[in-house]
mmCIF file of C-alpha atoms in Angstrom:
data_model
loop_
_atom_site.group_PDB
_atom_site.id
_atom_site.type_symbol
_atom_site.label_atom_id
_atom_site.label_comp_id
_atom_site.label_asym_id
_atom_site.label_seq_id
_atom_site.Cartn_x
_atom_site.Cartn_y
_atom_site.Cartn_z
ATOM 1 C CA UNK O 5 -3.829 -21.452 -46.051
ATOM 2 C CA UNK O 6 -5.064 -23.915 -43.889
ATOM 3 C CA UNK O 7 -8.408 -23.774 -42.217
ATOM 4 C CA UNK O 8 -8.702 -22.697 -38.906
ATOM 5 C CA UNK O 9 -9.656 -25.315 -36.442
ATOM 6 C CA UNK O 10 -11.365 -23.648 -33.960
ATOM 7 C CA UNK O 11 -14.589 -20.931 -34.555
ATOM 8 C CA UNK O 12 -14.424 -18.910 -31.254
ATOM 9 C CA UNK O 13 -11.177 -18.455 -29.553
ATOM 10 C CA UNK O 14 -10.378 -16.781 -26.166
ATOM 11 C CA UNK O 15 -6.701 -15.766 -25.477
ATOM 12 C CA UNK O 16 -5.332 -15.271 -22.124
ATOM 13 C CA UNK O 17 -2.239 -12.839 -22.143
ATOM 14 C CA UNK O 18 -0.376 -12.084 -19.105
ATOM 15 C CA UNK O 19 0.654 -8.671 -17.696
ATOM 16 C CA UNK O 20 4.376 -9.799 -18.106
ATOM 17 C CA UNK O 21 3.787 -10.634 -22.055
ATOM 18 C CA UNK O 22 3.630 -6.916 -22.935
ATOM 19 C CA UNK O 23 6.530 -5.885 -21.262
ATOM 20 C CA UNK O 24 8.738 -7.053 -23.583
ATOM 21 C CA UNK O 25 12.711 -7.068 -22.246
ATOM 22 C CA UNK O 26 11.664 -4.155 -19.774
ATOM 23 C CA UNK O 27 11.279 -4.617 -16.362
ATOM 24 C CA UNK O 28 8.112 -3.040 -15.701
ATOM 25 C CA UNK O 29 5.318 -1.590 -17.783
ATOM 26 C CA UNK O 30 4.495 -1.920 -21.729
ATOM 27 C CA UNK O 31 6.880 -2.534 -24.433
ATOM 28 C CA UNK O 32 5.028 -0.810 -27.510
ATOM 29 C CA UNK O 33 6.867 -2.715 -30.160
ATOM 30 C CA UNK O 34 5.797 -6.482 -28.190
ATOM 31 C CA UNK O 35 2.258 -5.170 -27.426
ATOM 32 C CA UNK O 36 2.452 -4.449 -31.644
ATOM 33 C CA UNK O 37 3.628 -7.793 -32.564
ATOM 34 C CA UNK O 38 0.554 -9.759 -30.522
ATOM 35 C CA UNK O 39 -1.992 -7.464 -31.787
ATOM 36 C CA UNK O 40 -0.314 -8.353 -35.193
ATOM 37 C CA UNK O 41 -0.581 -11.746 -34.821
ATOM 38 C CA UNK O 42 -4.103 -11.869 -33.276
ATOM 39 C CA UNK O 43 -4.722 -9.784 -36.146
ATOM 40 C CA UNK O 44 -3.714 -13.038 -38.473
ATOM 41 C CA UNK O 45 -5.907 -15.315 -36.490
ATOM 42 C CA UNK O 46 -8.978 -12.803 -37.107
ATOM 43 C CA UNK O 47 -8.122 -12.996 -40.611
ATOM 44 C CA UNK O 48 -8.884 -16.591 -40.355
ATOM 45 C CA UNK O 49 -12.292 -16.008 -39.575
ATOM 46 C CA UNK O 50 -12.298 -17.069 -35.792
ATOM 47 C CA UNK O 51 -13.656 -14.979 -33.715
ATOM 48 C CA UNK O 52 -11.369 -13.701 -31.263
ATOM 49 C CA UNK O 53 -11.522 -12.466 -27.207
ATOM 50 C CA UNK O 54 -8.734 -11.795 -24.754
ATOM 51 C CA UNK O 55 -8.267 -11.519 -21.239
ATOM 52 C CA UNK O 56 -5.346 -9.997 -19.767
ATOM 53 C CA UNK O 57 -3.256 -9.434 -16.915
ATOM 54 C CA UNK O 58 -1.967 -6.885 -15.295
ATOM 55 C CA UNK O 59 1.131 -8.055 -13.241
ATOM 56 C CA UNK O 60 3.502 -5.810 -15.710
ATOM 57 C CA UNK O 61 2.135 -2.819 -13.620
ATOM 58 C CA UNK O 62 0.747 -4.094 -10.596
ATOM 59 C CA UNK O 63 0.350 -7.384 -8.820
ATOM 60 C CA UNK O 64 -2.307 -7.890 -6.134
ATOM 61 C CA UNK O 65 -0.889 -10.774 -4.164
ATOM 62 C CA UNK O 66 2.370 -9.095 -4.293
ATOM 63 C CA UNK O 67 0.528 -5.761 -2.669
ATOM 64 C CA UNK O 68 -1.237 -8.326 -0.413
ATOM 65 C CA UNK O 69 2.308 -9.420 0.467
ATOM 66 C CA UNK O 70 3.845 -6.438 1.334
ATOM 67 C CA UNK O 71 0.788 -5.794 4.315
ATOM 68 C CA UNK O 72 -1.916 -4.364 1.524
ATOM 69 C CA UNK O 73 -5.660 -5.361 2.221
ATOM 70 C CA UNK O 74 -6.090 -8.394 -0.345
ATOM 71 C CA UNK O 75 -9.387 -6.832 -1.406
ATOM 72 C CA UNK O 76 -7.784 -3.235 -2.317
ATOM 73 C CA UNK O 77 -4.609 -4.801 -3.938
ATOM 74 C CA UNK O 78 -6.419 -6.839 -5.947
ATOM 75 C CA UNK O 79 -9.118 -3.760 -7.362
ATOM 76 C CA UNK O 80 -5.572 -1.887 -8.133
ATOM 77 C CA UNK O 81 -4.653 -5.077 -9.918
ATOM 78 C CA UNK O 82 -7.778 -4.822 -11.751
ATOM 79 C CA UNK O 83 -7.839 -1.555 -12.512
ATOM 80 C CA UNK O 84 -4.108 -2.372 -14.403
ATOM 81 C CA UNK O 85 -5.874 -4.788 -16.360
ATOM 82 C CA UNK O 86 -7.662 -2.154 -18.122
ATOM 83 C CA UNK O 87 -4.396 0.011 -18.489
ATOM 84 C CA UNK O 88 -3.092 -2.872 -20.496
ATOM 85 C CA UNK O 89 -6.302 -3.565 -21.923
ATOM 86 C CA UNK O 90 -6.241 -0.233 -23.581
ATOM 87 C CA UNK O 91 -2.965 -0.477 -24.852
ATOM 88 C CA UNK O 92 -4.110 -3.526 -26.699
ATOM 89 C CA UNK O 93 -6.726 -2.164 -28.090
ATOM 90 C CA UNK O 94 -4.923 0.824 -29.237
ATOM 91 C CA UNK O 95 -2.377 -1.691 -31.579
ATOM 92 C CA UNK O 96 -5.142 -3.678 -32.603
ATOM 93 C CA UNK O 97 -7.104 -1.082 -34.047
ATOM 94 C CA UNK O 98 -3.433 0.912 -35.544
ATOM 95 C CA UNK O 99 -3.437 -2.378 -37.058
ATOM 96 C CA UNK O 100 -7.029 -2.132 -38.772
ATOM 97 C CA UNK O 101 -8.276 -4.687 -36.297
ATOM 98 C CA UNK O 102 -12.271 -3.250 -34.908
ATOM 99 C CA UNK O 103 -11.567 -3.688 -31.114
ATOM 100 C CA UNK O 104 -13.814 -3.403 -27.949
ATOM 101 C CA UNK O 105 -12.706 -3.315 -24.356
ATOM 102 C CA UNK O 106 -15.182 -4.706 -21.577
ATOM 103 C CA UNK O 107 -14.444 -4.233 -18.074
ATOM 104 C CA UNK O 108 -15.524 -5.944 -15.247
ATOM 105 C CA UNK O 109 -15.812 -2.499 -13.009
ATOM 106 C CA UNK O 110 -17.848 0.156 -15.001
ATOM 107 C CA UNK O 111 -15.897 3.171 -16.228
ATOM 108 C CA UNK O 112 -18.038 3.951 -19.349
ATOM 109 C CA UNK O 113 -15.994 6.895 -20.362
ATOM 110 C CA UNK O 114 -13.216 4.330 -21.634
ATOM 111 C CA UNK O 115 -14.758 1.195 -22.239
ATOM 112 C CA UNK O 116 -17.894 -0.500 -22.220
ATOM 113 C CA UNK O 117 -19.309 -2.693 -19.295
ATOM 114 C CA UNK O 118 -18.968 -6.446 -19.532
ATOM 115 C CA UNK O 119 -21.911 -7.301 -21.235
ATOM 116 C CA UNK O 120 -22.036 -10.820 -21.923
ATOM 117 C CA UNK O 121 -25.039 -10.930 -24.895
ATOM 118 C CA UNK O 122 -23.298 -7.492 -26.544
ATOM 119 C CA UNK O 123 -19.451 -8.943 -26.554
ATOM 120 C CA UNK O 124 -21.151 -12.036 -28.314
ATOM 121 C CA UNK O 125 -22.621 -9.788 -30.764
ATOM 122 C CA UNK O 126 -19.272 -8.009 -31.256
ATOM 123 C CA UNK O 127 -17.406 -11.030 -32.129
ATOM 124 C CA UNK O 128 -20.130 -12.247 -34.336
ATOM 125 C CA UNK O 129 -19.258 -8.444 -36.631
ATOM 126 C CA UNK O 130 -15.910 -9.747 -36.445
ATOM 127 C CA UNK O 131 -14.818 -7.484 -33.702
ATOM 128 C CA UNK O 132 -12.240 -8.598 -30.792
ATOM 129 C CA UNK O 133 -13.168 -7.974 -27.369
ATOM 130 C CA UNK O 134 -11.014 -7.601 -24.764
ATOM 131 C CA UNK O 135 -11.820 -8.309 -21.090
ATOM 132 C CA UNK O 136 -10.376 -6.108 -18.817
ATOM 133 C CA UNK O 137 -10.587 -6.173 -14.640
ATOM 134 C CA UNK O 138 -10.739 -9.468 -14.078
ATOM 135 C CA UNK O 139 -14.013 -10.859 -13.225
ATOM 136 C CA UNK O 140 -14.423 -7.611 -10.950
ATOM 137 C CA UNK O 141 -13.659 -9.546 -7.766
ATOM 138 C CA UNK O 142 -10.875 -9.483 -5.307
ATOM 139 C CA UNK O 143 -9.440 -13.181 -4.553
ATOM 140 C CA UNK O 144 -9.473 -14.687 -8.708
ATOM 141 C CA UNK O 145 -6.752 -14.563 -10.767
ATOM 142 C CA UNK O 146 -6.994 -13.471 -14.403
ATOM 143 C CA UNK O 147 -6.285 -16.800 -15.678
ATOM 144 C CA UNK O 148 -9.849 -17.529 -13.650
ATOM 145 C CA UNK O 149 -11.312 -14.832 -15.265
ATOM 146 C CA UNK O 150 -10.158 -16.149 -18.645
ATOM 147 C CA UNK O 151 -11.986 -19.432 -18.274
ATOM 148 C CA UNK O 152 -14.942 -17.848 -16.562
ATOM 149 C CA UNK O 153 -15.103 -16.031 -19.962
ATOM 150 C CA UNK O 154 -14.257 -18.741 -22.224
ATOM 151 C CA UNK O 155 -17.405 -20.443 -20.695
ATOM 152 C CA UNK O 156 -19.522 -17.299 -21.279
ATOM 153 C CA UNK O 157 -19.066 -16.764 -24.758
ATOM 154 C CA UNK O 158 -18.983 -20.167 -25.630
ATOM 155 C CA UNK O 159 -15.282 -19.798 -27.163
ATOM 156 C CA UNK O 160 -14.383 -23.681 -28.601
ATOM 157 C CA UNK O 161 -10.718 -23.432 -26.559
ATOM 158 C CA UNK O 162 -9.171 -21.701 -24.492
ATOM 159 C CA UNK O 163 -5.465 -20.507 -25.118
ATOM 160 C CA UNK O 164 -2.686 -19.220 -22.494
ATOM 161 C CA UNK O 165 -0.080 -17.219 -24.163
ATOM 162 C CA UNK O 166 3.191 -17.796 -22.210
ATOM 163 C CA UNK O 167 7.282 -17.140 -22.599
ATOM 164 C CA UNK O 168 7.835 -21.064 -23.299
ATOM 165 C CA UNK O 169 6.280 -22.895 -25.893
ATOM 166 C CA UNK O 170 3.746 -25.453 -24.212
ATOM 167 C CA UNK O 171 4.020 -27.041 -20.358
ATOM 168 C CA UNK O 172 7.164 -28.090 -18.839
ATOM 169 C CA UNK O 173 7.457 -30.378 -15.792
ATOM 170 C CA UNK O 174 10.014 -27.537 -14.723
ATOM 171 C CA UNK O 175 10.875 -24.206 -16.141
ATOM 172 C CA UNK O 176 13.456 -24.844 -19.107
ATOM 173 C CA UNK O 177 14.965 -21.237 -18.601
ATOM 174 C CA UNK O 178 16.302 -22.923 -15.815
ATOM 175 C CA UNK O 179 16.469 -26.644 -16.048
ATOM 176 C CA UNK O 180 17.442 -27.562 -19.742
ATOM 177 C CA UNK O 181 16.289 -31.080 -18.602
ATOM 178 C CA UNK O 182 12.739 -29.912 -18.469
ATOM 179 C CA UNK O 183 10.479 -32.338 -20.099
ATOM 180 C CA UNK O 184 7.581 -30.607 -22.217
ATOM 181 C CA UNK O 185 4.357 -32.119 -22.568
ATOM 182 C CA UNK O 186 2.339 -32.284 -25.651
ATOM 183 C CA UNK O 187 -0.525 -33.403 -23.981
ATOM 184 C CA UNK O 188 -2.186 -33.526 -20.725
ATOM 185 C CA UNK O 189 -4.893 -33.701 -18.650
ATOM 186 C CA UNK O 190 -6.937 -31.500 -16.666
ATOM 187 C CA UNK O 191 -6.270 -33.819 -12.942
ATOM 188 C CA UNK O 192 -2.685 -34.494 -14.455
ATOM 189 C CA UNK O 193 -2.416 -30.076 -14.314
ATOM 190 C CA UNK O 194 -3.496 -30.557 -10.871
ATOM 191 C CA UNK O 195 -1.955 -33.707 -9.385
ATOM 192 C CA UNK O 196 1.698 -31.986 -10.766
ATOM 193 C CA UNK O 197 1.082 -29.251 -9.893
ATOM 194 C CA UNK O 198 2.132 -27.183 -12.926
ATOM 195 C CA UNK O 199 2.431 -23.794 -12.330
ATOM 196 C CA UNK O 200 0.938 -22.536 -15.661
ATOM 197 C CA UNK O 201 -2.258 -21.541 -14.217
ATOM 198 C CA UNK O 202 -3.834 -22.042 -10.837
ATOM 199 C CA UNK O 203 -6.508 -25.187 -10.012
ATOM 200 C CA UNK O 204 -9.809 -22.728 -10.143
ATOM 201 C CA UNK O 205 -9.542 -21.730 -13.564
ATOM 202 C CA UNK O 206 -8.297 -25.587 -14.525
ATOM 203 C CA UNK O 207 -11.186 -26.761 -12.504
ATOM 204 C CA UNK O 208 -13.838 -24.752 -14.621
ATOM 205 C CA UNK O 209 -12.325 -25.269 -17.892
ATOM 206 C CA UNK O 210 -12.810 -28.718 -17.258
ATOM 207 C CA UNK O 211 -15.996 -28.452 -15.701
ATOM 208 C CA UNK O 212 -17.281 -27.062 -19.045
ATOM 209 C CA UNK O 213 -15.107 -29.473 -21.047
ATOM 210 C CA UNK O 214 -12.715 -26.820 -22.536
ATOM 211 C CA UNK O 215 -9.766 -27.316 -24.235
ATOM 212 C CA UNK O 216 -6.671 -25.201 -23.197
ATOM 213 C CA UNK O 217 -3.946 -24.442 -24.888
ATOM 214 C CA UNK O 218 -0.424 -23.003 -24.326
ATOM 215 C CA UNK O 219 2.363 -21.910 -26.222
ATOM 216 C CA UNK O 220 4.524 -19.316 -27.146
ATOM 217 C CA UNK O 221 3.147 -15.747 -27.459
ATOM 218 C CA UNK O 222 6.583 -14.583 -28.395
ATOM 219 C CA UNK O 223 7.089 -16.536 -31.374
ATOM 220 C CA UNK O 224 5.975 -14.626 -34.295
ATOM 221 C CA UNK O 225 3.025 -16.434 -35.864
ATOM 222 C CA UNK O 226 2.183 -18.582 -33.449
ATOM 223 C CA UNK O 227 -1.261 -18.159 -32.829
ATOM 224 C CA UNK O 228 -1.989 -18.311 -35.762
ATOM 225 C CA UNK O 229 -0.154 -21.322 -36.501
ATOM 226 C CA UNK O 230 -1.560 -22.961 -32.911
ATOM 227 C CA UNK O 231 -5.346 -22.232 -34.524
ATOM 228 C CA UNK O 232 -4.314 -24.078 -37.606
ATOM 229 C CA UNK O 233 -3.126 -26.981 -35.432
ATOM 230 C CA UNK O 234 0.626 -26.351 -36.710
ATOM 231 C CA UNK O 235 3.754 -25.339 -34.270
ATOM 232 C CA UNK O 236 4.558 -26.433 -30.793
ATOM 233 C CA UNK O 237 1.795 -26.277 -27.956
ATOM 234 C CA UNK O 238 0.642 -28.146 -25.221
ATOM 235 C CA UNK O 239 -3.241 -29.542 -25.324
ATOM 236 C CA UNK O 240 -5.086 -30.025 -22.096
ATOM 237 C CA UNK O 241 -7.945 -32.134 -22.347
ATOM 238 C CA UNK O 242 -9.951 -34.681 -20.324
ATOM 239 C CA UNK O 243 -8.851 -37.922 -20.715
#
């Protein structure tokens, strides 16, 4: 089996990946087939965080949208985070996968507090960590949170689990002419405009020169297979 190519990987995972076909909530069969498959990339000897979303339960700009106070809808976005979190964890460690969840807001009789020093001595024992709640502030996305993480633990890339299998100039659900990328840019994410995650977390990742990644969480495999440097993905780099 080919070596991985990476040491210390962070995944981001939105709320939408775990719900499967359904319209709303957790799919327990797709929340087993990622924890599988970040199971196979632990077996590589990478060690392994995620961050994930929570827009499968609750979305805090849609809240916000509907005449919410931005602040509050985002904490209840948060605190669906560590719902999902949770979940995760619970498949990981059916899976015989030593998982701990860190949240952003303290609620110690679930999970543990985001500690950075103590989730870098987790996945040093070979333990995943999951990041749950965000970076505990209204007004950042997840997908900010995931690179503000990335940065703290060091992680040698950053990867974006998504329903398509890299960037697309449009969404190829849609527009069968889409053109995919194999590689960008950080300023070419942000002069296009690609919707695959917003300019703050771009902007840090590339501030602290880190690689992202995106492909296919729905493929079985494929994490595994993006750590090797196999399958389909899209690299975003500096130039």
């Amino acid at each position: 089996m080919p070596s991985p190519i990476y040491k210390r990987a962070l995944l981001k995972l939105s709320g939408e990946a775990l719900m499967g076909t359904r319209d709303y909530g957790l799919d327990n069969a797709t929340v087993r087939e990622i924890a599988q498959d970040i199971k196979g990339v632990a077996e590589l000897g990478v060690e392994v965080c995620v961050v994930v979303g929570g827009g499968n339960i609750f979305r805090g700009v849609a809240g916000a949208s509907a005449g919410m106070d931005r602040a509050q809808a985002d904490s209840m976005g948060m605190l669906a985070t560590v719902m999902n979190a949770l979940a995760l964890q619970n498949a990981l460690e059916k899976a015989g996968v030593p998982t701990r969840v860190q949240s952003a807001i303290p609620m110690s009789s679930v999970c543990e507090p985001f500690i950075r020093r103590r989730a870098q001595r987790h996945m040093e024992k070979g333990r995943v960590v999951i990041f749950a709640a965000g970076s505990g502030n209204p007004f950042f996305t997840t997908d900010t949170a995931a690179a503000l993480r990335a940065a703290e633990m060091g992680c040698d890339v950053l990867l974006k689990g998504t329903q398509v299998d890299g960037v697309y100039s449009a969404d190829p659900r849609k527009n069968p002419q889409a053109e995919r990328y194999v590689t960008l840019t950080y300023l070419e994410m942000l002069a296009r405009d690609l919707a695959v995650m917003d300019a703050a977390a771009i902007s840090l990742a590339r501030e602290n020169k880190l690689p992202i990644i995106v492909f296919n969480i729905h493929e079985p495999g494929a994490f595994t297979a993006v750590m090797q440097g196999e399958g389909r993905f899209t690299t975003v780099v500096d130039q």
